[in-house]
CSV table of C-alpha atoms and ligand atoms in Angstrom, one decimal:
chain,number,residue,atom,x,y,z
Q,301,UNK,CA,29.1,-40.5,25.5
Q,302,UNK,CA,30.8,-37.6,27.2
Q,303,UNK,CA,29.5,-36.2,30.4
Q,304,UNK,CA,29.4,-32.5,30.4
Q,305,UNK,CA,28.0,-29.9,32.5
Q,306,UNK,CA,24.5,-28.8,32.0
Q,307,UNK,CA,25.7,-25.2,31.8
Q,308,UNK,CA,28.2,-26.8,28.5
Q,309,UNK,CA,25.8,-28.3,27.2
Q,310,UNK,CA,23.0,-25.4,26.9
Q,311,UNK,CA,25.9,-22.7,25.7
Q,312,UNK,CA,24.5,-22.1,22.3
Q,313,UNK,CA,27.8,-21.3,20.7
Q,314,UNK,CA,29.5,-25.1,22.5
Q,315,UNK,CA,26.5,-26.6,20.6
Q,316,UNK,CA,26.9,-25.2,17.4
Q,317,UNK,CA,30.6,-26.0,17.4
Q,318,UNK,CA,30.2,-29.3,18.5
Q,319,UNK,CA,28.3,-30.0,15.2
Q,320,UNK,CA,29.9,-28.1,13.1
Q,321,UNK,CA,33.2,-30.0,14.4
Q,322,UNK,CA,31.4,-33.4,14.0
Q,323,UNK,CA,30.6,-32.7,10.7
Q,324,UNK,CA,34.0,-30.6,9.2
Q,325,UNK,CA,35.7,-33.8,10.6
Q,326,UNK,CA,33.3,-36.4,8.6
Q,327,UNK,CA,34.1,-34.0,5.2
Q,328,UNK,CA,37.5,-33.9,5.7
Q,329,UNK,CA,37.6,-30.3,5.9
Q,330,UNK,CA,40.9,-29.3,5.8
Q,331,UNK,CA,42.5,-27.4,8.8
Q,332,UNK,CA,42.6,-24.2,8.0
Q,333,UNK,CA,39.1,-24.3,6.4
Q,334,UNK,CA,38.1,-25.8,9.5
Q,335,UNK,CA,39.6,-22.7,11.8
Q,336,UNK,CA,37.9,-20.3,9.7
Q,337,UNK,CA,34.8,-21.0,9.3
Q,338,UNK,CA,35.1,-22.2,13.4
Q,339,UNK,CA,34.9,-18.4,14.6
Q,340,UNK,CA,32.5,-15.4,13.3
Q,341,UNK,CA,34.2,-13.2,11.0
Q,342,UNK,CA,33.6,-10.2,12.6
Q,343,UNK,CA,31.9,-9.4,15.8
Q,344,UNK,CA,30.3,-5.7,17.0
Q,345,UNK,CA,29.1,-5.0,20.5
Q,346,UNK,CA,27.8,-1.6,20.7
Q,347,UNK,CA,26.2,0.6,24.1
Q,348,UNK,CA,23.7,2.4,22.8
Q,349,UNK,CA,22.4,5.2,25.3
Q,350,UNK,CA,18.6,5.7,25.0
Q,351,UNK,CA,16.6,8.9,26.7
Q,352,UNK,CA,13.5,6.8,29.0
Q,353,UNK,CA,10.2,8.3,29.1
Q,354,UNK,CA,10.5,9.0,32.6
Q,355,UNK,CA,13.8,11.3,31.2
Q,356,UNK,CA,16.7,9.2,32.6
Q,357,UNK,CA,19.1,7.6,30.0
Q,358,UNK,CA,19.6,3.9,29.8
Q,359,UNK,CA,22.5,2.2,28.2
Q,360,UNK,CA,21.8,-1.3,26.3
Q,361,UNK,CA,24.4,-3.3,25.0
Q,362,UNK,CA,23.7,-4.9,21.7
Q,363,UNK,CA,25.7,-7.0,19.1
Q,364,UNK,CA,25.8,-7.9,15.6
Q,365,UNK,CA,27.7,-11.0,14.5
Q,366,UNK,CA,29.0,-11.5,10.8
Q,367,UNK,CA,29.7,-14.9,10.8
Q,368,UNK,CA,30.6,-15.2,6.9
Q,369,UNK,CA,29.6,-13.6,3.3
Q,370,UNK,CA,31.9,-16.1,1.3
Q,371,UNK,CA,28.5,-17.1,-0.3
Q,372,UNK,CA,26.9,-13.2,-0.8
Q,373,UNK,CA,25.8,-10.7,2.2
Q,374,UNK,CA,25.1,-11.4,5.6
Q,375,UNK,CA,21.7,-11.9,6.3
Q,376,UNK,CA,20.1,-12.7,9.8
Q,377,UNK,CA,17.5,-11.2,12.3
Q,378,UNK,CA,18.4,-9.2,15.4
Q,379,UNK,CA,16.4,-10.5,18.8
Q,380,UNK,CA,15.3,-7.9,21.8
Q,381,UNK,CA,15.8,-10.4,24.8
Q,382,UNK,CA,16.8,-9.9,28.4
Q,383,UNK,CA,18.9,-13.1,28.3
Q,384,UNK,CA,20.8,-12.2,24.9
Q,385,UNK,CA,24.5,-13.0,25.3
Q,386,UNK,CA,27.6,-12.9,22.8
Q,387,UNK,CA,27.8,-16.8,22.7
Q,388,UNK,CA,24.0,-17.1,21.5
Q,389,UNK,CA,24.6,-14.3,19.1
Q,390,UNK,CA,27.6,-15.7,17.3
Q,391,UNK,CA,25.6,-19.4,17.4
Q,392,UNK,CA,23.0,-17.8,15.7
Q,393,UNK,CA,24.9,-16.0,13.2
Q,394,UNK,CA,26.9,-19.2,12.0
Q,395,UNK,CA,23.4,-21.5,11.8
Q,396,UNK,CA,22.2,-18.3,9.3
Q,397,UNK,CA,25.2,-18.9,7.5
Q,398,UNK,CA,24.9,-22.9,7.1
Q,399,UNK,CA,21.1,-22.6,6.7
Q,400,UNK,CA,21.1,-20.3,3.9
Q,401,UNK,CA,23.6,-22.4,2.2
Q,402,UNK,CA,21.5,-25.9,2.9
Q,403,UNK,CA,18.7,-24.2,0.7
Q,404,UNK,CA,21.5,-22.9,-1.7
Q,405,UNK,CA,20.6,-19.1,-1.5
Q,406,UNK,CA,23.6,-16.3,-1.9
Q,407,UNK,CA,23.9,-15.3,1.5
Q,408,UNK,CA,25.9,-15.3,4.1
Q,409,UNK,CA,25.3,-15.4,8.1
Q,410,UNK,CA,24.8,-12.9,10.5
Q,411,UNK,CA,22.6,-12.4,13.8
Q,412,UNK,CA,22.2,-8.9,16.0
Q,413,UNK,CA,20.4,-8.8,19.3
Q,414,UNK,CA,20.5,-6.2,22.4
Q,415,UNK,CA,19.8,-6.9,25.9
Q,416,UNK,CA,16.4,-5.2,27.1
Q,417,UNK,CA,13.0,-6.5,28.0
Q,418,UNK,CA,11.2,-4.9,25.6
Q,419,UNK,CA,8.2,-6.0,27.1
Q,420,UNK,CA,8.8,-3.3,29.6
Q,421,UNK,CA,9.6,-0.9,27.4
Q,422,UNK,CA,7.0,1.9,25.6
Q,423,UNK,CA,6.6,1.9,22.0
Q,424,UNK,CA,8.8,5.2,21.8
Q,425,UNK,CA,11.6,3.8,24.1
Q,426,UNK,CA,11.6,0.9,20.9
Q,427,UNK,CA,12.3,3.2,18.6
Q,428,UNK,CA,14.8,5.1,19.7
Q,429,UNK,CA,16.5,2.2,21.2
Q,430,UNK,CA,16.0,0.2,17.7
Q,431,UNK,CA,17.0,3.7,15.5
Q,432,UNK,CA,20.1,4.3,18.1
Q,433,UNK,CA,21.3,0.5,17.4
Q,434,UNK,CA,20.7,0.9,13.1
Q,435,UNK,CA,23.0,4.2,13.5
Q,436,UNK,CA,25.8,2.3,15.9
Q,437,UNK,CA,26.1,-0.3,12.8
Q,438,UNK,CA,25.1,2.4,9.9
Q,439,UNK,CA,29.0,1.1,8.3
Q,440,UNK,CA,28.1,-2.5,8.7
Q,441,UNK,CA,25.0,-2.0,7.0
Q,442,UNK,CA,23.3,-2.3,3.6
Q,443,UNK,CA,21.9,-4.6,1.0
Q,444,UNK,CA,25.1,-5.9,-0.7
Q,445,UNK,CA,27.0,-6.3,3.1
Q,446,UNK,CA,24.5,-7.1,6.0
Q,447,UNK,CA,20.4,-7.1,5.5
Q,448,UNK,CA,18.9,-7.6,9.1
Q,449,UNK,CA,15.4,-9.3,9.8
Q,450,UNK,CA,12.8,-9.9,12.6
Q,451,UNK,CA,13.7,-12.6,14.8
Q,452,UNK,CA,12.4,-12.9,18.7
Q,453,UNK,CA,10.6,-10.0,20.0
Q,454,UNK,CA,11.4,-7.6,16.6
Q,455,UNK,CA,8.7,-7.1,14.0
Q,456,UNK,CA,7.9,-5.4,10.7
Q,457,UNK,CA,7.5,-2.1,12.8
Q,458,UNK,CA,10.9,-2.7,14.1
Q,459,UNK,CA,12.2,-3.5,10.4
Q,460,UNK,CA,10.6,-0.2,9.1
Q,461,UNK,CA,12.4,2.1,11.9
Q,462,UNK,CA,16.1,0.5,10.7
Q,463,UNK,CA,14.8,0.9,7.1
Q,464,UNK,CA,13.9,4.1,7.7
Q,465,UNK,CA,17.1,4.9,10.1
Q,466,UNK,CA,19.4,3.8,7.1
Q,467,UNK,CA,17.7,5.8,4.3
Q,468,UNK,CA,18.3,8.7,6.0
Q,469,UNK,CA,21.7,8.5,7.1
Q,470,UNK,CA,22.0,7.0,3.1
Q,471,UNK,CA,19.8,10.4,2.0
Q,472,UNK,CA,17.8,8.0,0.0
Q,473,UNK,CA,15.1,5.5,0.8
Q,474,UNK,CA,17.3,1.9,0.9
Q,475,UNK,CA,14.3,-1.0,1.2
Q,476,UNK,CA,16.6,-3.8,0.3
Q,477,UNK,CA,19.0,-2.8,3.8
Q,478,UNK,CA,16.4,-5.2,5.6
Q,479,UNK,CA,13.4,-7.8,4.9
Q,480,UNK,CA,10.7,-8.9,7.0
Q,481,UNK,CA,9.3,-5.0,6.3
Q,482,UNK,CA,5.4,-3.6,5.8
Q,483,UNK,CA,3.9,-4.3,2.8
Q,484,UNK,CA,3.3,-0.7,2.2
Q,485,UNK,CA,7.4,-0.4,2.7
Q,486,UNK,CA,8.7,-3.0,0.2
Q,487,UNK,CA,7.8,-5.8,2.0
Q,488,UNK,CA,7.0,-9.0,0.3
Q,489,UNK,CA,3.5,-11.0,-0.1
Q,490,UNK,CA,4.3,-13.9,2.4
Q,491,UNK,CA,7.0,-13.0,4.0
Q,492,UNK,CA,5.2,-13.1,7.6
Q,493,UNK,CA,3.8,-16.5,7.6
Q,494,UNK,CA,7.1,-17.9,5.0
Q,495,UNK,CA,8.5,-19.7,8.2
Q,496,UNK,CA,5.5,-21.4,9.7
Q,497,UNK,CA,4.6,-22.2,5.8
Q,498,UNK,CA,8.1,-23.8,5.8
Q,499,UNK,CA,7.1,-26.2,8.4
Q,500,UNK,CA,4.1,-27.3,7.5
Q,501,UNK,CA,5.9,-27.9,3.9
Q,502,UNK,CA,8.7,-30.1,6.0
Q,503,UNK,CA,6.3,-31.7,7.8
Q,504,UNK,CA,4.8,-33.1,4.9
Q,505,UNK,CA,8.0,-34.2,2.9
Q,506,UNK,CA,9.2,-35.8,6.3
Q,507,UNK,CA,5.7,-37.8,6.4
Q,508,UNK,CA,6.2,-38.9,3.2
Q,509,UNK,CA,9.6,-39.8,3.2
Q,510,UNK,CA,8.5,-42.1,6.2
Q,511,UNK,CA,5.6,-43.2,4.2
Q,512,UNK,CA,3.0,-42.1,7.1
Q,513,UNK,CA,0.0,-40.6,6.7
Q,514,UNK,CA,-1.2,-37.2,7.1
Q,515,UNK,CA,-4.8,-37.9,8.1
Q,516,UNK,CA,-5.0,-37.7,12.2
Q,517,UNK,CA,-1.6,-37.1,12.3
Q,518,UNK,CA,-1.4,-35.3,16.3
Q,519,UNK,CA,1.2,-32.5,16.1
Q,520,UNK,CA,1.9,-30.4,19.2
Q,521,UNK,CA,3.7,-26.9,18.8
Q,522,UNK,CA,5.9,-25.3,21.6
Q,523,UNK,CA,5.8,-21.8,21.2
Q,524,UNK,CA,2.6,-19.5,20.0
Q,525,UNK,CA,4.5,-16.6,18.4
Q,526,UNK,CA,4.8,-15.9,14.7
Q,527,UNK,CA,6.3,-19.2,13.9
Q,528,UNK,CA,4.5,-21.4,16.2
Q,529,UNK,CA,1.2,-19.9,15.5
Q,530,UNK,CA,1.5,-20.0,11.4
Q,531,UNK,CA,2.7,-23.4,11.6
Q,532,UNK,CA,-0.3,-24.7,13.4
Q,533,UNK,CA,-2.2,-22.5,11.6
Q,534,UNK,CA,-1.5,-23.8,7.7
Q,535,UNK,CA,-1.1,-27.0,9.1
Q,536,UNK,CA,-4.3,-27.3,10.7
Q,537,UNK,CA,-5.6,-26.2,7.3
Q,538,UNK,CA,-3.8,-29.2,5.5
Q,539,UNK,CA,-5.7,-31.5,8.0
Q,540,UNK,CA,-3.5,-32.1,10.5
Q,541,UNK,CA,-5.0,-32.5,13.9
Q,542,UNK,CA,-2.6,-30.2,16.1
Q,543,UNK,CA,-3.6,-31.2,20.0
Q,544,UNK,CA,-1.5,-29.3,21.9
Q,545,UNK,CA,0.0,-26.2,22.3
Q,546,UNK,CA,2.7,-25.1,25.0
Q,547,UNK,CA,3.4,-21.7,25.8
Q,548,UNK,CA,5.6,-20.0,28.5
Q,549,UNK,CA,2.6,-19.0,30.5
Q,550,UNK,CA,0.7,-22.6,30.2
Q,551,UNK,CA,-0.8,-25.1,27.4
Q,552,UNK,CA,-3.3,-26.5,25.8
Q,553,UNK,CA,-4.5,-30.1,24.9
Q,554,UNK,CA,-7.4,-31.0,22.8
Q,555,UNK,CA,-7.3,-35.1,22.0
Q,556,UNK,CA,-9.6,-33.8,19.0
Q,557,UNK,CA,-7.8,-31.1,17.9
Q,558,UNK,CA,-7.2,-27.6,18.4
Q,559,UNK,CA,-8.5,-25.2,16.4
Q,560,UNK,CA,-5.9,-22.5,15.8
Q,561,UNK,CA,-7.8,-19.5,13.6
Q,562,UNK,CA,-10.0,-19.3,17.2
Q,563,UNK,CA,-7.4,-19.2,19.2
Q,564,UNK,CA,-5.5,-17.1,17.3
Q,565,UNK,CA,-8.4,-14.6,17.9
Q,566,UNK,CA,-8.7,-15.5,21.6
Q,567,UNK,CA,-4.9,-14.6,22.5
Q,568,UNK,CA,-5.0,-11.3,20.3
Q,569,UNK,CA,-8.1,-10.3,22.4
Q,570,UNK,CA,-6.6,-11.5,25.6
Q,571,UNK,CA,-3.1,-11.6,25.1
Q,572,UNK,CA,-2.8,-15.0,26.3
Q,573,UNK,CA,-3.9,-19.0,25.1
Q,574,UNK,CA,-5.0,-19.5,28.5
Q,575,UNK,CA,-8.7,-19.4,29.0
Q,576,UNK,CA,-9.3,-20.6,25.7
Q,577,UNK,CA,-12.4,-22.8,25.5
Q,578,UNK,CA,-11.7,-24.8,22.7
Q,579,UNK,CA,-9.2,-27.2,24.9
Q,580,UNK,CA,-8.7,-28.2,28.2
Q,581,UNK,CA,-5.7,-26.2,30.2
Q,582,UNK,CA,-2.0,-28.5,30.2
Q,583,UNK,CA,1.5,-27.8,31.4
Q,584,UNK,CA,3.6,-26.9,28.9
Q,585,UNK,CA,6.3,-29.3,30.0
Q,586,UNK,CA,4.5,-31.8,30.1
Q,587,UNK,CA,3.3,-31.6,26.6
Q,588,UNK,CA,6.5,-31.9,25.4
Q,589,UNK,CA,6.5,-35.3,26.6
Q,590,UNK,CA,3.0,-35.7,25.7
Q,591,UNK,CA,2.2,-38.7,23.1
Q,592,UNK,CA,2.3,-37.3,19.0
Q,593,UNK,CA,3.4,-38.0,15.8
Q,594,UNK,CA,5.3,-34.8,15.4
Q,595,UNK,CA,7.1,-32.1,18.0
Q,596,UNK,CA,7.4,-28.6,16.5
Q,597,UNK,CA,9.8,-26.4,19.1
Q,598,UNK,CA,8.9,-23.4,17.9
Q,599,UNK,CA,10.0,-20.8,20.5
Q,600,UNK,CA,13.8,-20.4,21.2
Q,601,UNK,CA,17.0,-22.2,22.9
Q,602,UNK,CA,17.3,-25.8,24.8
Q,603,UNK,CA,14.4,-26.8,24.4
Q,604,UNK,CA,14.9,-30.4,24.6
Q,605,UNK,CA,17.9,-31.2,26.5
Q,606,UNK,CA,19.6,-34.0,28.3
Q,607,UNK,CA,16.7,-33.5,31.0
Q,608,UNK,CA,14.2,-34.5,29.3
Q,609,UNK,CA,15.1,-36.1,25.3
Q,610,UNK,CA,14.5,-39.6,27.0
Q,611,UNK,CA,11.0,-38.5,27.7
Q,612,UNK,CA,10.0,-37.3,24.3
Q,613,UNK,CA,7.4,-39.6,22.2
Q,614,UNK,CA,7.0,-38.0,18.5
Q,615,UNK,CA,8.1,-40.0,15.7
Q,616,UNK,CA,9.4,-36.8,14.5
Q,617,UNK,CA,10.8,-33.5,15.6
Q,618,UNK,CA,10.6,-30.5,13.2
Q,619,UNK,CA,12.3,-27.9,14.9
Q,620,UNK,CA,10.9,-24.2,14.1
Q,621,UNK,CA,13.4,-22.7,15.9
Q,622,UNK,CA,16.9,-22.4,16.2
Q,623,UNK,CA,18.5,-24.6,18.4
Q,624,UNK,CA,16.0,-25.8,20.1
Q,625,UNK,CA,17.9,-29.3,20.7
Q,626,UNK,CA,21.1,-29.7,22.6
Q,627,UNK,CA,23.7,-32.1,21.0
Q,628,UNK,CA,23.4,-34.3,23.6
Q,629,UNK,CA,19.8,-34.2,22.9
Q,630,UNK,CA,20.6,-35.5,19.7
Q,631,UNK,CA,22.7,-38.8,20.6
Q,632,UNK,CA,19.4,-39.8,22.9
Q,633,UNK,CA,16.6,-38.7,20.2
Q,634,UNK,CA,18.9,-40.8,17.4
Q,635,UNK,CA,19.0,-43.8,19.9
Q,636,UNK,CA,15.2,-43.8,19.7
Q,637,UNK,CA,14.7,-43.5,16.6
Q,638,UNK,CA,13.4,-39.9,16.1
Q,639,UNK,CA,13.3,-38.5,12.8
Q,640,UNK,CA,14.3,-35.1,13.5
Q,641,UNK,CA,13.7,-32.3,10.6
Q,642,UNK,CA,17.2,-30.0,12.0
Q,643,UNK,CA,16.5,-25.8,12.3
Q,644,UNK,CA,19.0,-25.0,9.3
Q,645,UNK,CA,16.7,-27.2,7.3
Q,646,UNK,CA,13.5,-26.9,9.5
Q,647,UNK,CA,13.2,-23.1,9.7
Q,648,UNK,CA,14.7,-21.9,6.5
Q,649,UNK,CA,11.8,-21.0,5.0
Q,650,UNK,CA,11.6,-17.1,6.5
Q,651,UNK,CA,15.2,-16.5,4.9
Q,652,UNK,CA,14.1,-18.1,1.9
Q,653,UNK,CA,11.0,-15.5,1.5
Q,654,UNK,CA,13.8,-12.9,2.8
Q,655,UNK,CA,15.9,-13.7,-0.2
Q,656,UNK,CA,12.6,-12.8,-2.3
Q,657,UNK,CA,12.1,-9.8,-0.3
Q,658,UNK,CA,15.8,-8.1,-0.9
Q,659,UNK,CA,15.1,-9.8,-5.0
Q,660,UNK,CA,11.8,-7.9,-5.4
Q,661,UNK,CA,12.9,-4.8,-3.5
Q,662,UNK,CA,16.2,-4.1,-5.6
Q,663,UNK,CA,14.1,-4.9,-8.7
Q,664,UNK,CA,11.4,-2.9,-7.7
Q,665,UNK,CA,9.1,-5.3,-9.4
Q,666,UNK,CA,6.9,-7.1,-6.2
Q,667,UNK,CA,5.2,-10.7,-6.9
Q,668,UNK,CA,1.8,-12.0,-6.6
Q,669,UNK,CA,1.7,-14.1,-3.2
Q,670,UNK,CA,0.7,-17.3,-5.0
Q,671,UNK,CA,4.6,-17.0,-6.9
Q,672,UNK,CA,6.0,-16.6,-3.6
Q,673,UNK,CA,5.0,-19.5,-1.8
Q,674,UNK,CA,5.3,-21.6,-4.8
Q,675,UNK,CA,8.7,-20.2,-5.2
Q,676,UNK,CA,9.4,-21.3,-1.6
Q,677,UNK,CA,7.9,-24.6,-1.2
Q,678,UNK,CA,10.0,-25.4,-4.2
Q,679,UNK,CA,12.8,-24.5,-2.5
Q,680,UNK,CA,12.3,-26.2,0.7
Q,681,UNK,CA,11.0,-29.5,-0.7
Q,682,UNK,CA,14.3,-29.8,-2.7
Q,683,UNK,CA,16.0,-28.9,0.2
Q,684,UNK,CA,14.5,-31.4,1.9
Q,685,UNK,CA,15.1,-33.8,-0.2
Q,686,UNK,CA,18.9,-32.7,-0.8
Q,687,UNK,CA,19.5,-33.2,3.2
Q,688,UNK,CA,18.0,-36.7,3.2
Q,689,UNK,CA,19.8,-37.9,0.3
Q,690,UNK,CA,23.1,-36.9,1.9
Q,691,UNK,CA,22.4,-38.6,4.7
Q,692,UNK,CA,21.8,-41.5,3.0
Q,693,UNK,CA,24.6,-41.4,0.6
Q,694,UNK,CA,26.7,-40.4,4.2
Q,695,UNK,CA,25.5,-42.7,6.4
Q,696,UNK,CA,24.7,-39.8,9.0
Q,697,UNK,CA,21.6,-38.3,10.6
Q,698,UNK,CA,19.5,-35.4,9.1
Q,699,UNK,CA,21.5,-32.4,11.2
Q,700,UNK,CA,25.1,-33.8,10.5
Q,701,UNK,CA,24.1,-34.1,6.7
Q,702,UNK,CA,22.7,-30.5,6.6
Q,703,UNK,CA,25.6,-29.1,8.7
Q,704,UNK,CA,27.9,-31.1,6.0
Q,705,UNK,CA,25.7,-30.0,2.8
Q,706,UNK,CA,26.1,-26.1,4.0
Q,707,UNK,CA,30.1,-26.5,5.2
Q,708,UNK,CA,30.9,-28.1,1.7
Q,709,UNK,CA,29.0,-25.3,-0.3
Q,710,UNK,CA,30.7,-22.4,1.8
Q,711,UNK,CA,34.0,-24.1,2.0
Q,712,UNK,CA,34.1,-24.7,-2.4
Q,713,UNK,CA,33.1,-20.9,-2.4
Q,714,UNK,CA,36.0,-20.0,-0.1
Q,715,UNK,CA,38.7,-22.2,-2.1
Q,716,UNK,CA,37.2,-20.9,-5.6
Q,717,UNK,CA,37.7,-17.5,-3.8
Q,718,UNK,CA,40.9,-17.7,-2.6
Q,719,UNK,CA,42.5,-16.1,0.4
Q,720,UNK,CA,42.9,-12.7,0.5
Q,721,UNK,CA,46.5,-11.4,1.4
T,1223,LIG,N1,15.3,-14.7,12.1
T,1223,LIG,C1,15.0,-15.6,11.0
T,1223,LIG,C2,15.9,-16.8,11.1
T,1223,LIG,O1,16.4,-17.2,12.1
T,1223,LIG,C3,15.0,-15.0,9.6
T,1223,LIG,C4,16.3,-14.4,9.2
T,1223,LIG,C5,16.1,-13.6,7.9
T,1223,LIG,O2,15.1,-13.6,7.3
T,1223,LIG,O3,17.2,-13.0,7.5
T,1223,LIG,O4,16.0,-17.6,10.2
């Protein structure tokens, strides 16, 4: 194996394209394929001046990356983080395109983000800041070209102030722009807890693909946000016995299993997991290491690198966010064995109920929440299964085949398609 720097190796963008190489090379992806789909198709950095509460003006910088829309719109979230860069942006963008084409929905990739802590920031300061951003891209905008979505730190309050921003620069209300809204706003039944439903649904199709059973299976989840905190949540419910849970602040370990509706209602009240009496205090880092059947990184970035892959003891790692594994994370989890369940496969189930969203809201017709998440488990569980087959049939592991499953779809789109002139 190549050495390369840790700094390398934990550049979201080096570790995308070090997969997506990998695999184009494997398909036989011929060269000028290969360069395009390499780089973003179009990338947007705006400054976007915002008046403070204490009346000074800040400037953030934010970006949207278009990676593709051979396969339909763009579609992606936009992240408020104080470590956003460019690199992570356009990473993020491409694994939106290759994930909505694993689970074979007409979309193409995109991801926005601006640099601001928004934990810092006032409600009003979010607005403005989120309303000045929606009218810097107003052009790259709209329901047949780029539909935005919550990813880290946005919400469905965030999602209703660019709906909102759009239909008025529009002069008409536009819910299909974005997904991930209010209920009340066209949002769609499920949408919130699609992801974490997704996991618990890949979870179980990865158990019984292994032939293991569910009953005291131990499952520890990195990360308590929306993702994290569903995906314990509906898996607890399934019977899984989730012991640990590791935050930024601190973790929690219970041998006998967590129970996540309480503690759910202990961090809302408290803002925190710590304190929580239902399990004994841990370090998050150490949990990661701790002993389990499955790993759910649920949280962001690098996760599991180089540092510490050697260390990891699940049978299986499901990851819930996006690249949470480094690719030379990869070579040392495939030396041991681990059965890993890859992000563009792993997480697709919040674009999936997206893609109903943007359905429902341009036919105006909205669907009982039963229809959704049958809808969407169908989905994923094919999916699923169309990744593990390929692999088979390729001889590669489960992120390779899914990176080859989405290049091949997007590439026969673009050669049907033709190139422009
Ligand atoms: N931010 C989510 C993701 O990374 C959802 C994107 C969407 O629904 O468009 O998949």
């Amino acid at each position: 194996m190549e050495t390369i720097s840790l700094e390398h190796e934990i550049n979201p963008w080096e570790a995308q394209a070090a997969r997506f190489d990998f695999a184009a090379q494997k398909l036989n992806l011929d060269e000028g394929l290969w360069k395009l789909l390499r780089s973003p198709s179009r990338e947007i950095i705006v400054h976007i001046p915002v008046s403070m509460d204490d009346g000074s003006v800040e400037v953030f910088t934010g970006y949207r990356v278009q990676h593709s829309i051979a396969r339909g719109p763009c579609k992606g979230g936009i992240r408020y983080a104080p470590d956003v860069t460019l690199d992570e942006i356009r990473a993020l963008a491409s694994w939106m395109t290759w994930k909505c084409a694993v689970v074979n929905i007409p979309f193409g990739g995109a991801k926005g983000g601006v640099i601001c802590d928004p934990k810092k920031m006032s409600i009003g300061e979010l607005e403005r800041m989120t309303r000045r951003y929606t009218a810097e891209l107003i052009e790259f905008l709209g329901p047949e070209k780029d539909v935005p979505a919550p990813d880290v730190n946005t919400n469905e309050q965030v999602m209703a102030w660019i709906m909102d921003t759009y239909s008025m620069h529009m002069r008409q209300t536009v819910t299909s722009v974005v997904t991930g809204k209010p209920l009340a706003l066209g949002g769609s039944r499920g949408r919130r807890e699609a992801t974490g439903r997704g996991i618990a649904v890949m979870c179980d199709e990865a158990l019984r693909y292994l032939k293991l059973p569910r009953a005291g299976c131990r499952v520890i989840v990195q990360g308590f946000g929306n993702v994290g905190a569903n995906a314990a949540r509906l898996m607890m419910e399934k019977g899984y016995l989730i012991v640990g849970i590791a935050e930024q602040d601190g973790g929690l370990y219970n041998n006998n299993g967590i129970d996540v509706t309480l503690l759910q209602q202990h961090r809302e009240r408290n803002g925190t997991i710590l304190g929580f009496k239902g399990a004994e205090g841990a370090d998050s880092t150490g949990l990661l290491q701790a002993e389990c059947e499955i790993l759910i990184p649920a949280a962001t970035e690098n996760v599991i690198t180089s540092r510490n892959a050697d260390r990891i003891k699940a049978r299986i790692v499901c990851e819930g966010a996006n690249g949470p594994t480094t690719a030379v994370a990869d070579e040392i989890l495939a030396d041991k064995k681990i059965f890993i369940v890859p992000d563009i496969l792993a997480n697709a189930g919040g674009v999936t109920a997206s893609y109903f969203e943007w359905v429902q809201d341009r036919q105006g017709y909205f669907w009982r929440e039963s229809v959704v998440n049958e809808r969407l488990e169908h989905i994923l569980a094919e999916s699923f299964d169309d990744v593990v087959r390929y692999a088979e049939a390729h001889a590669v592991n489960n992120r390779i085949a899914a990176y080859m499953l989405a290049i091949d779809r997007v590439a026969c789109t673009i050669r049907q398609r033709g190139i422009y002139a």
